[in-house]
Amino acid sequence: MTDPSINLSERRTFLGILLGGVGLVISAAAAWPVWRFLAPSSGEGNLAKVSIQRAEVPLEQAHFFSFHGKPAVVLQAAPGKFAAFSAVCTHLGCVIKWVPEEQEFLCPCHAGRFSVEGKVLGGPPPEPLEELPVALDGDQVLVG
Ligand code: FES
């Protein structure tokens, strides 16, 4: 015959370990996306350049694209003069838009405005847009 008090104690220990393990797995699953968001990406300097057809960036127009998973924009402000920027507003991170009539970028969230050089023209953004390196290779605009 078994002692019921020992059996109950073993069950409690087993359930404690089981619940602790389940809690640990749930905590890790919840923390992983936060860690991925906050952790700096490694080896960013080795990332490949993004190639865009020159014809996709007409004079005085902007072309939005994804630069290593983040919104970016390339602009031809003057004939043959291309510039590229992160399209993420430096205020709170909204994605900027191009306003061809004004020849400037506008952040739709709080009306931040940026020049064709990425400089702040108005609104709350504290810093200019992050500029991305640009090179020309034949009919390609290389960003990165
Ligand atoms: S997020 Fe762009 S102005 Fe606020």
PDB file of N, CA, C and O in Angstrom, residues 20-86:
ATOM      1  N   GLY A  20       6.415  25.525 -14.336  1.00  0.00           N
ATOM      2  CA  GLY A  20       7.601  26.377 -14.492  1.00  0.00           C
ATOM      3  C   GLY A  20       8.163  26.292 -15.894  1.00  0.00           C
ATOM      4  O   GLY A  20       8.532  27.294 -16.505  1.00  0.00           O
ATOM      5  N   GLY A  21       8.211  25.087 -16.441  1.00  0.00           N
ATOM      6  CA  GLY A  21       8.711  24.891 -17.812  1.00  0.00           C
ATOM      7  C   GLY A  21       7.813  25.566 -18.837  1.00  0.00           C
ATOM      8  O   GLY A  21       8.285  26.241 -19.761  1.00  0.00           O
ATOM      9  N   VAL A  22       6.498  25.404 -18.658  1.00  0.00           N
ATOM     10  CA  VAL A  22       5.548  26.036 -19.586  1.00  0.00           C
ATOM     11  C   VAL A  22       5.677  27.562 -19.498  1.00  0.00           C
ATOM     12  O   VAL A  22       5.695  28.258 -20.517  1.00  0.00           O
ATOM     13  N   GLY A  23       5.800  28.075 -18.288  1.00  0.00           N
ATOM     14  CA  GLY A  23       5.975  29.522 -18.114  1.00  0.00           C
ATOM     15  C   GLY A  23       7.245  30.023 -18.771  1.00  0.00           C
ATOM     16  O   GLY A  23       7.270  31.089 -19.394  1.00  0.00           O
ATOM     17  N   LEU A  24       8.306  29.255 -18.677  1.00  0.00           N
ATOM     18  CA  LEU A  24       9.582  29.629 -19.296  1.00  0.00           C
ATOM     19  C   LEU A  24       9.461  29.680 -20.820  1.00  0.00           C
ATOM     20  O   LEU A  24       9.934  30.626 -21.467  1.00  0.00           O
ATOM     21  N   VAL A  25       8.789  28.687 -21.400  1.00  0.00           N
ATOM     22  CA  VAL A  25       8.605  28.657 -22.859  1.00  0.00           C
ATOM     23  C   VAL A  25       7.757  29.840 -23.310  1.00  0.00           C
ATOM     24  O   VAL A  25       8.079  30.512 -24.297  1.00  0.00           O
ATOM     25  N   ILE A  26       6.686  30.126 -22.583  1.00  0.00           N
ATOM     26  CA  ILE A  26       5.819  31.257 -22.958  1.00  0.00           C
ATOM     27  C   ILE A  26       6.590  32.577 -22.834  1.00  0.00           C
ATOM     28  O   ILE A  26       6.503  33.445 -23.706  1.00  0.00           O
ATOM     29  N   SER A  27       7.374  32.726 -21.782  1.00  0.00           N
ATOM     30  CA  SER A  27       8.173  33.954 -21.611  1.00  0.00           C
ATOM     31  C   SER A  27       9.181  34.118 -22.746  1.00  0.00           C
ATOM     32  O   SER A  27       9.355  35.211 -23.285  1.00  0.00           O
ATOM     33  N   ALA A  28       9.848  33.031 -23.129  1.00  0.00           N
ATOM     34  CA  ALA A  28      10.825  33.101 -24.218  1.00  0.00           C
ATOM     35  C   ALA A  28      10.142  33.453 -25.536  1.00  0.00           C
ATOM     36  O   ALA A  28      10.652  34.261 -26.314  1.00  0.00           O
ATOM     37  N   ALA A  29       8.961  32.863 -25.779  1.00  0.00           N
ATOM     38  CA  ALA A  29       8.228  33.160 -27.021  1.00  0.00           C
ATOM     39  C   ALA A  29       7.794  34.613 -27.063  1.00  0.00           C
ATOM     40  O   ALA A  29       7.798  35.251 -28.121  1.00  0.00           O
ATOM     41  N   ALA A  30       7.434  35.184 -25.926  1.00  0.00           N
ATOM     42  CA  ALA A  30       7.016  36.586 -25.882  1.00  0.00           C
ATOM     43  C   ALA A  30       8.213  37.523 -25.995  1.00  0.00           C
ATOM     44  O   ALA A  30       8.126  38.595 -26.588  1.00  0.00           O
ATOM     45  N   ALA A  31       9.353  37.140 -25.451  1.00  0.00           N
ATOM     46  CA  ALA A  31      10.525  38.014 -25.437  1.00  0.00           C
ATOM     47  C   ALA A  31      11.272  38.013 -26.775  1.00  0.00           C
ATOM     48  O   ALA A  31      11.944  38.987 -27.109  1.00  0.00           O
ATOM     49  N   TRP A  32      11.156  36.927 -27.549  1.00  0.00           N
ATOM     50  CA  TRP A  32      11.929  36.817 -28.792  1.00  0.00           C
ATOM     51  C   TRP A  32      11.651  37.956 -29.775  1.00  0.00           C
ATOM     52  O   TRP A  32      12.603  38.582 -30.271  1.00  0.00           O
ATOM     53  N   PRO A  33      10.396  38.299 -30.089  1.00  0.00           N
ATOM     54  CA  PRO A  33      10.170  39.420 -31.020  1.00  0.00           C
ATOM     55  C   PRO A  33      10.713  40.740 -30.488  1.00  0.00           C
ATOM     56  O   PRO A  33      11.214  41.557 -31.259  1.00  0.00           O
ATOM     57  N   VAL A  34      10.622  40.958 -29.190  1.00  0.00           N
ATOM     58  CA  VAL A  34      11.150  42.194 -28.604  1.00  0.00           C
ATOM     59  C   VAL A  34      12.665  42.232 -28.777  1.00  0.00           C
ATOM     60  O   VAL A  34      13.249  43.246 -29.163  1.00  0.00           O
ATOM     61  N   TRP A  35      13.316  41.110 -28.538  1.00  0.00           N
ATOM     62  CA  TRP A  35      14.771  41.029 -28.703  1.00  0.00           C
ATOM     63  C   TRP A  35      15.168  41.293 -30.153  1.00  0.00           C
ATOM     64  O   TRP A  35      16.085  42.048 -30.435  1.00  0.00           O
ATOM     65  N   ARG A  36      14.435  40.684 -31.097  1.00  0.00           N
ATOM     66  CA  ARG A  36      14.736  40.883 -32.527  1.00  0.00           C
ATOM     67  C   ARG A  36      14.589  42.340 -32.923  1.00  0.00           C
ATOM     68  O   ARG A  36      15.340  42.845 -33.748  1.00  0.00           O
ATOM     69  N   PHE A  37      13.599  43.021 -32.337  1.00  0.00           N
ATOM     70  CA  PHE A  37      13.377  44.423 -32.669  1.00  0.00           C
ATOM     71  C   PHE A  37      14.475  45.313 -32.093  1.00  0.00           C
ATOM     72  O   PHE A  37      14.952  46.232 -32.753  1.00  0.00           O
ATOM     73  N   LEU A  38      14.892  45.037 -30.877  1.00  0.00           N
ATOM     74  CA  LEU A  38      15.844  45.915 -30.195  1.00  0.00           C
ATOM     75  C   LEU A  38      17.301  45.611 -30.533  1.00  0.00           C
ATOM     76  O   LEU A  38      18.139  46.504 -30.505  1.00  0.00           O
ATOM     77  N   ALA A  39      17.618  44.382 -30.851  1.00  0.00           N
ATOM     78  CA  ALA A  39      19.006  44.000 -31.083  1.00  0.00           C
ATOM     79  C   ALA A  39      19.509  44.598 -32.391  1.00  0.00           C
ATOM     80  O   ALA A  39      18.804  44.563 -33.401  1.00  0.00           O
ATOM     81  N   PRO A  40      20.704  45.170 -32.390  1.00  0.00           N
ATOM     82  CA  PRO A  40      21.254  45.681 -33.642  1.00  0.00           C
ATOM     83  C   PRO A  40      21.552  44.525 -34.586  1.00  0.00           C
ATOM     84  O   PRO A  40      21.970  43.462 -34.143  1.00  0.00           O
ATOM     85  N   SER A  41      21.299  44.751 -35.869  1.00  0.00           N
ATOM     86  CA  SER A  41      21.590  43.691 -36.826  1.00  0.00           C
ATOM     87  C   SER A  41      23.089  43.594 -37.030  1.00  0.00           C
ATOM     88  O   SER A  41      23.793  44.595 -37.066  1.00  0.00           O
ATOM     89  N   SER A  42      23.582  42.399 -37.134  1.00  0.00           N
ATOM     90  CA  SER A  42      25.023  42.195 -37.285  1.00  0.00           C
ATOM     91  C   SER A  42      25.396  42.114 -38.756  1.00  0.00           C
ATOM     92  O   SER A  42      24.620  41.664 -39.586  1.00  0.00           O
ATOM     93  N   GLY A  43      26.589  42.580 -39.067  1.00  0.00           N
ATOM     94  CA  GLY A  43      27.102  42.475 -40.438  1.00  0.00           C
ATOM     95  C   GLY A  43      26.387  43.367 -41.424  1.00  0.00           C
ATOM     96  O   GLY A  43      26.374  43.083 -42.604  1.00  0.00           O
ATOM     97  N   GLU A  44      25.794  44.463 -40.950  1.00  0.00           N
ATOM     98  CA  GLU A  44      25.046  45.327 -41.856  1.00  0.00           C
ATOM     99  C   GLU A  44      25.930  45.921 -42.948  1.00  0.00           C
ATOM    100  O   GLU A  44      25.469  46.201 -44.039  1.00  0.00           O
ATOM    101  N   GLY A  45      27.214  46.103 -42.655  1.00  0.00           N
ATOM    102  CA  GLY A  45      28.116  46.648 -43.641  1.00  0.00           C
ATOM    103  C   GLY A  45      28.343  45.737 -44.825  1.00  0.00           C
ATOM    104  O   GLY A  45      28.795  46.166 -45.873  1.00  0.00           O
ATOM    105  N   ASN A  46      28.027  44.476 -44.681  1.00  0.00           N
ATOM    106  CA  ASN A  46      28.240  43.522 -45.762  1.00  0.00           C
ATOM    107  C   ASN A  46      26.994  43.326 -46.617  1.00  0.00           C
ATOM    108  O   ASN A  46      26.997  42.501 -47.515  1.00  0.00           O
ATOM    109  N   LEU A  47      25.943  44.051 -46.312  1.00  0.00           N
ATOM    110  CA  LEU A  47      24.716  43.837 -47.048  1.00  0.00           C
ATOM    111  C   LEU A  47      24.879  44.314 -48.486  1.00  0.00           C
ATOM    112  O   LEU A  47      25.592  45.263 -48.771  1.00  0.00           O
ATOM    113  N   ALA A  48      24.183  43.634 -49.373  1.00  0.00           N
ATOM    114  CA  ALA A  48      24.313  43.924 -50.788  1.00  0.00           C
ATOM    115  C   ALA A  48      23.664  45.252 -51.142  1.00  0.00           C
ATOM    116  O   ALA A  48      22.765  45.727 -50.464  1.00  0.00           O
ATOM    117  N   LYS A  49      24.153  45.830 -52.223  1.00  0.00           N
ATOM    118  CA  LYS A  49      23.557  47.058 -52.734  1.00  0.00           C
ATOM    119  C   LYS A  49      22.229  46.713 -53.404  1.00  0.00           C
ATOM    120  O   LYS A  49      22.033  45.604 -53.878  1.00  0.00           O
ATOM    121  N   VAL A  50      21.363  47.695 -53.455  1.00  0.00           N
ATOM    122  CA  VAL A  50      20.098  47.541 -54.154  1.00  0.00           C
ATOM    123  C   VAL A  50      20.225  48.256 -55.488  1.00  0.00           C
ATOM    124  O   VAL A  50      20.680  49.401 -55.549  1.00  0.00           O
ATOM    125  N   SER A  51      19.857  47.574 -56.550  1.00  0.00           N
ATOM    126  CA  SER A  51      19.969  48.113 -57.897  1.00  0.00           C
ATOM    127  C   SER A  51      18.594  48.527 -58.412  1.00  0.00           C
ATOM    128  O   SER A  51      17.644  47.751 -58.340  1.00  0.00           O
ATOM    129  N   ILE A  52      18.518  49.744 -58.921  1.00  0.00           N
ATOM    130  CA  ILE A  52      17.256  50.288 -59.437  1.00  0.00           C
ATOM    131  C   ILE A  52      17.518  50.836 -60.836  1.00  0.00           C
ATOM    132  O   ILE A  52      18.530  51.514 -61.075  1.00  0.00           O
ATOM    133  N   GLN A  53      16.620  50.541 -61.763  1.00  0.00           N
ATOM    134  CA  GLN A  53      16.742  51.080 -63.116  1.00  0.00           C
ATOM    135  C   GLN A  53      16.625  52.600 -63.070  1.00  0.00           C
ATOM    136  O   GLN A  53      15.740  53.138 -62.405  1.00  0.00           O
ATOM    137  N   ARG A  54      17.531  53.282 -63.783  1.00  0.00           N
ATOM    138  CA  ARG A  54      17.458  54.760 -63.823  1.00  0.00           C
ATOM    139  C   ARG A  54      16.107  55.243 -64.321  1.00  0.00           C
ATOM    140  O   ARG A  54      15.597  56.261 -63.861  1.00  0.00           O
ATOM    141  N   ALA A  55      15.520  54.492 -65.248  1.00  0.00           N
ATOM    142  CA  ALA A  55      14.231  54.897 -65.822  1.00  0.00           C
ATOM    143  C   ALA A  55      13.115  54.894 -64.776  1.00  0.00           C
ATOM    144  O   ALA A  55      12.084  55.541 -64.968  1.00  0.00           O
ATOM    145  N   GLU A  56      13.321  54.184 -63.682  1.00  0.00           N
ATOM    146  CA  GLU A  56      12.300  54.155 -62.628  1.00  0.00           C
ATOM    147  C   GLU A  56      12.346  55.407 -61.752  1.00  0.00           C
ATOM    148  O   GLU A  56      11.505  55.571 -60.880  1.00  0.00           O
ATOM    149  N   VAL A  57      13.370  56.244 -61.965  1.00  0.00           N
ATOM    150  CA  VAL A  57      13.517  57.463 -61.158  1.00  0.00           C
ATOM    151  C   VAL A  57      13.586  58.656 -62.111  1.00  0.00           C
ATOM    152  O   VAL A  57      14.653  59.204 -62.375  1.00  0.00           O
ATOM    153  N   PRO A  58      12.428  59.084 -62.653  1.00  0.00           N
ATOM    154  CA  PRO A  58      12.439  60.226 -63.565  1.00  0.00           C
ATOM    155  C   PRO A  58      12.889  61.493 -62.852  1.00  0.00           C
ATOM    156  O   PRO A  58      12.863  61.584 -61.624  1.00  0.00           O
ATOM    157  N   LEU A  59      13.237  62.480 -63.657  1.00  0.00           N
ATOM    158  CA  LEU A  59      13.669  63.772 -63.121  1.00  0.00           C
ATOM    159  C   LEU A  59      12.590  64.362 -62.200  1.00  0.00           C
ATOM    160  O   LEU A  59      11.403  64.354 -62.543  1.00  0.00           O
ATOM    161  N   GLU A  60      13.027  64.853 -61.054  1.00  0.00           N
ATOM    162  CA  GLU A  60      12.175  65.477 -60.040  1.00  0.00           C
ATOM    163  C   GLU A  60      11.123  64.528 -59.469  1.00  0.00           C
ATOM    164  O   GLU A  60      10.072  64.951 -58.989  1.00  0.00           O
ATOM    165  N   GLN A  61      11.406  63.238 -59.541  1.00  0.00           N
ATOM    166  CA  GLN A  61      10.497  62.239 -58.975  1.00  0.00           C
ATOM    167  C   GLN A  61      11.251  61.362 -57.993  1.00  0.00           C
ATOM    168  O   GLN A  61      12.487  61.274 -58.027  1.00  0.00           O
ATOM    169  N   ALA A  62      10.489  60.725 -57.140  1.00  0.00           N
ATOM    170  CA  ALA A  62      11.065  59.821 -56.140  1.00  0.00           C
ATOM    171  C   ALA A  62      10.563  58.407 -56.392  1.00  0.00           C
ATOM    172  O   ALA A  62       9.444  58.209 -56.856  1.00  0.00           O
ATOM    173  N   HIS A  63      11.418  57.470 -56.091  1.00  0.00           N
ATOM    174  CA  HIS A  63      11.064  56.054 -56.241  1.00  0.00           C
ATOM    175  C   HIS A  63      11.283  55.386 -54.884  1.00  0.00           C
ATOM    176  O   HIS A  63      12.401  55.388 -54.359  1.00  0.00           O
ATOM    177  N   PHE A  64      10.213  54.842 -54.324  1.00  0.00           N
ATOM    178  CA  PHE A  64      10.307  54.176 -53.026  1.00  0.00           C
ATOM    179  C   PHE A  64      10.595  52.706 -53.235  1.00  0.00           C
ATOM    180  O   PHE A  64      10.097  52.086 -54.180  1.00  0.00           O
ATOM    181  N   PHE A  65      11.407  52.155 -52.367  1.00  0.00           N
ATOM    182  CA  PHE A  65      11.784  50.753 -52.461  1.00  0.00           C
ATOM    183  C   PHE A  65      12.135  50.246 -51.064  1.00  0.00           C
ATOM    184  O   PHE A  65      12.180  51.010 -50.103  1.00  0.00           O
ATOM    185  N   SER A  66      12.374  48.967 -50.980  1.00  0.00           N
ATOM    186  CA  SER A  66      12.747  48.365 -49.703  1.00  0.00           C
ATOM    187  C   SER A  66      14.263  48.190 -49.663  1.00  0.00           C
ATOM    188  O   SER A  66      14.841  47.568 -50.555  1.00  0.00           O
ATOM    189  N   PHE A  67      14.883  48.789 -48.661  1.00  0.00           N
ATOM    190  CA  PHE A  67      16.332  48.677 -48.510  1.00  0.00           C
ATOM    191  C   PHE A  67      16.618  47.802 -47.300  1.00  0.00           C
ATOM    192  O   PHE A  67      16.494  48.239 -46.168  1.00  0.00           O
ATOM    193  N   HIS A  68      16.935  46.563 -47.563  1.00  0.00           N
ATOM    194  CA  HIS A  68      17.202  45.582 -46.506  1.00  0.00           C
ATOM    195  C   HIS A  68      16.064  45.534 -45.500  1.00  0.00           C
ATOM    196  O   HIS A  68      16.283  45.570 -44.286  1.00  0.00           O
ATOM    197  N   GLY A  69      14.871  45.502 -46.035  1.00  0.00           N
ATOM    198  CA  GLY A  69      13.689  45.329 -45.205  1.00  0.00           C
ATOM    199  C   GLY A  69      13.106  46.609 -44.636  1.00  0.00           C
ATOM    200  O   GLY A  69      12.109  46.554 -43.928  1.00  0.00           O
ATOM    201  N   LYS A  70      13.726  47.753 -44.964  1.00  0.00           N
ATOM    202  CA  LYS A  70      13.204  49.019 -44.441  1.00  0.00           C
ATOM    203  C   LYS A  70      12.878  49.944 -45.605  1.00  0.00           C
ATOM    204  O   LYS A  70      13.557  49.908 -46.632  1.00  0.00           O
ATOM    205  N   PRO A  71      11.860  50.799 -45.443  1.00  0.00           N
ATOM    206  CA  PRO A  71      11.497  51.685 -46.536  1.00  0.00           C
ATOM    207  C   PRO A  71      12.601  52.703 -46.840  1.00  0.00           C
ATOM    208  O   PRO A  71      13.210  53.259 -45.919  1.00  0.00           O
ATOM    209  N   ALA A  72      12.829  52.909 -48.123  1.00  0.00           N
ATOM    210  CA  ALA A  72      13.841  53.868 -48.566  1.00  0.00           C
ATOM    211  C   ALA A  72      13.331  54.548 -49.833  1.00  0.00           C
ATOM    212  O   ALA A  72      12.359  54.101 -50.438  1.00  0.00           O
ATOM    213  N   VAL A  73      14.010  55.624 -50.198  1.00  0.00           N
ATOM    214  CA  VAL A  73      13.587  56.376 -51.369  1.00  0.00           C
ATOM    215  C   VAL A  73      14.823  56.877 -52.108  1.00  0.00           C
ATOM    216  O   VAL A  73      15.811  57.254 -51.487  1.00  0.00           O
ATOM    217  N   VAL A  74      14.747  56.834 -53.437  1.00  0.00           N
ATOM    218  CA  VAL A  74      15.798  57.429 -54.262  1.00  0.00           C
ATOM    219  C   VAL A  74      15.132  58.511 -55.103  1.00  0.00           C
ATOM    220  O   VAL A  74      13.990  58.366 -55.531  1.00  0.00           O
ATOM    221  N   LEU A  75      15.851  59.598 -55.293  1.00  0.00           N
ATOM    222  CA  LEU A  75      15.285  60.791 -55.907  1.00  0.00           C
ATOM    223  C   LEU A  75      16.264  61.316 -56.944  1.00  0.00           C
ATOM    224  O   LEU A  75      17.478  61.279 -56.735  1.00  0.00           O
ATOM    225  N   GLN A  76      15.723  61.818 -58.062  1.00  0.00           N
ATOM    226  CA  GLN A  76      16.556  62.515 -59.038  1.00  0.00           C
ATOM    227  C   GLN A  76      16.129  63.991 -59.019  1.00  0.00           C
ATOM    228  O   GLN A  76      15.196  64.392 -59.715  1.00  0.00           O
ATOM    229  N   ALA A  77      16.803  64.767 -58.185  1.00  0.00           N
ATOM    230  CA  ALA A  77      16.403  66.161 -57.984  1.00  0.00           C
ATOM    231  C   ALA A  77      16.846  67.047 -59.151  1.00  0.00           C
ATOM    232  O   ALA A  77      16.203  68.045 -59.450  1.00  0.00           O
ATOM    233  N   ALA A  78      17.953  66.704 -59.784  1.00  0.00           N
ATOM    234  CA  ALA A  78      18.456  67.443 -60.945  1.00  0.00           C
ATOM    235  C   ALA A  78      18.912  66.391 -61.961  1.00  0.00           C
ATOM    236  O   ALA A  78      19.159  65.242 -61.579  1.00  0.00           O
ATOM    237  N   PRO A  79      19.023  66.775 -63.235  1.00  0.00           N
ATOM    238  CA  PRO A  79      19.385  65.761 -64.240  1.00  0.00           C
ATOM    239  C   PRO A  79      20.665  65.006 -63.877  1.00  0.00           C
ATOM    240  O   PRO A  79      21.723  65.613 -63.688  1.00  0.00           O
ATOM    241  N   GLY A  80      20.537  63.703 -63.708  1.00  0.00           N
ATOM    242  CA  GLY A  80      21.682  62.849 -63.405  1.00  0.00           C
ATOM    243  C   GLY A  80      22.158  62.909 -61.965  1.00  0.00           C
ATOM    244  O   GLY A  80      23.139  62.262 -61.612  1.00  0.00           O
ATOM    245  N   LYS A  81      21.493  63.698 -61.129  1.00  0.00           N
ATOM    246  CA  LYS A  81      21.896  63.825 -59.720  1.00  0.00           C
ATOM    247  C   LYS A  81      20.904  63.044 -58.854  1.00  0.00           C
ATOM    248  O   LYS A  81      19.760  63.468 -58.654  1.00  0.00           O
ATOM    249  N   PHE A  82      21.369  61.898 -58.350  1.00  0.00           N
ATOM    250  CA  PHE A  82      20.512  61.023 -57.550  1.00  0.00           C
ATOM    251  C   PHE A  82      20.923  61.094 -56.085  1.00  0.00           C
ATOM    252  O   PHE A  82      22.106  61.248 -55.767  1.00  0.00           O
ATOM    253  N   ALA A  83      19.935  60.977 -55.228  1.00  0.00           N
ATOM    254  CA  ALA A  83      20.186  60.900 -53.783  1.00  0.00           C
ATOM    255  C   ALA A  83      19.227  59.863 -53.219  1.00  0.00           C
ATOM    256  O   ALA A  83      18.109  59.694 -53.716  1.00  0.00           O
ATOM    257  N   ALA A  84      19.679  59.168 -52.202  1.00  0.00           N
ATOM    258  CA  ALA A  84      18.822  58.149 -51.580  1.00  0.00           C
ATOM    259  C   ALA A  84      18.806  58.360 -50.071  1.00  0.00           C
ATOM    260  O   ALA A  84      19.809  58.766 -49.470  1.00  0.00           O
ATOM    261  N   PHE A  85      17.663  58.079 -49.493  1.00  0.00           N
ATOM    262  CA  PHE A  85      17.468  58.267 -48.049  1.00  0.00           C
ATOM    263  C   PHE A  85      16.643  57.117 -47.488  1.00  0.00           C
ATOM    264  O   PHE A  85      15.866  56.487 -48.207  1.00  0.00           O
ATOM    265  N   SER A  86      16.786  56.933 -46.203  1.00  0.00           N
ATOM    266  CA  SER A  86      15.808  56.120 -45.495  1.00  0.00           C
ATOM    267  C   SER A  86      14.488  56.876 -45.570  1.00  0.00           C
ATOM    268  O   SER A  86      14.456  58.094 -45.427  1.00  0.00           O
TER     269      SER A  86
END
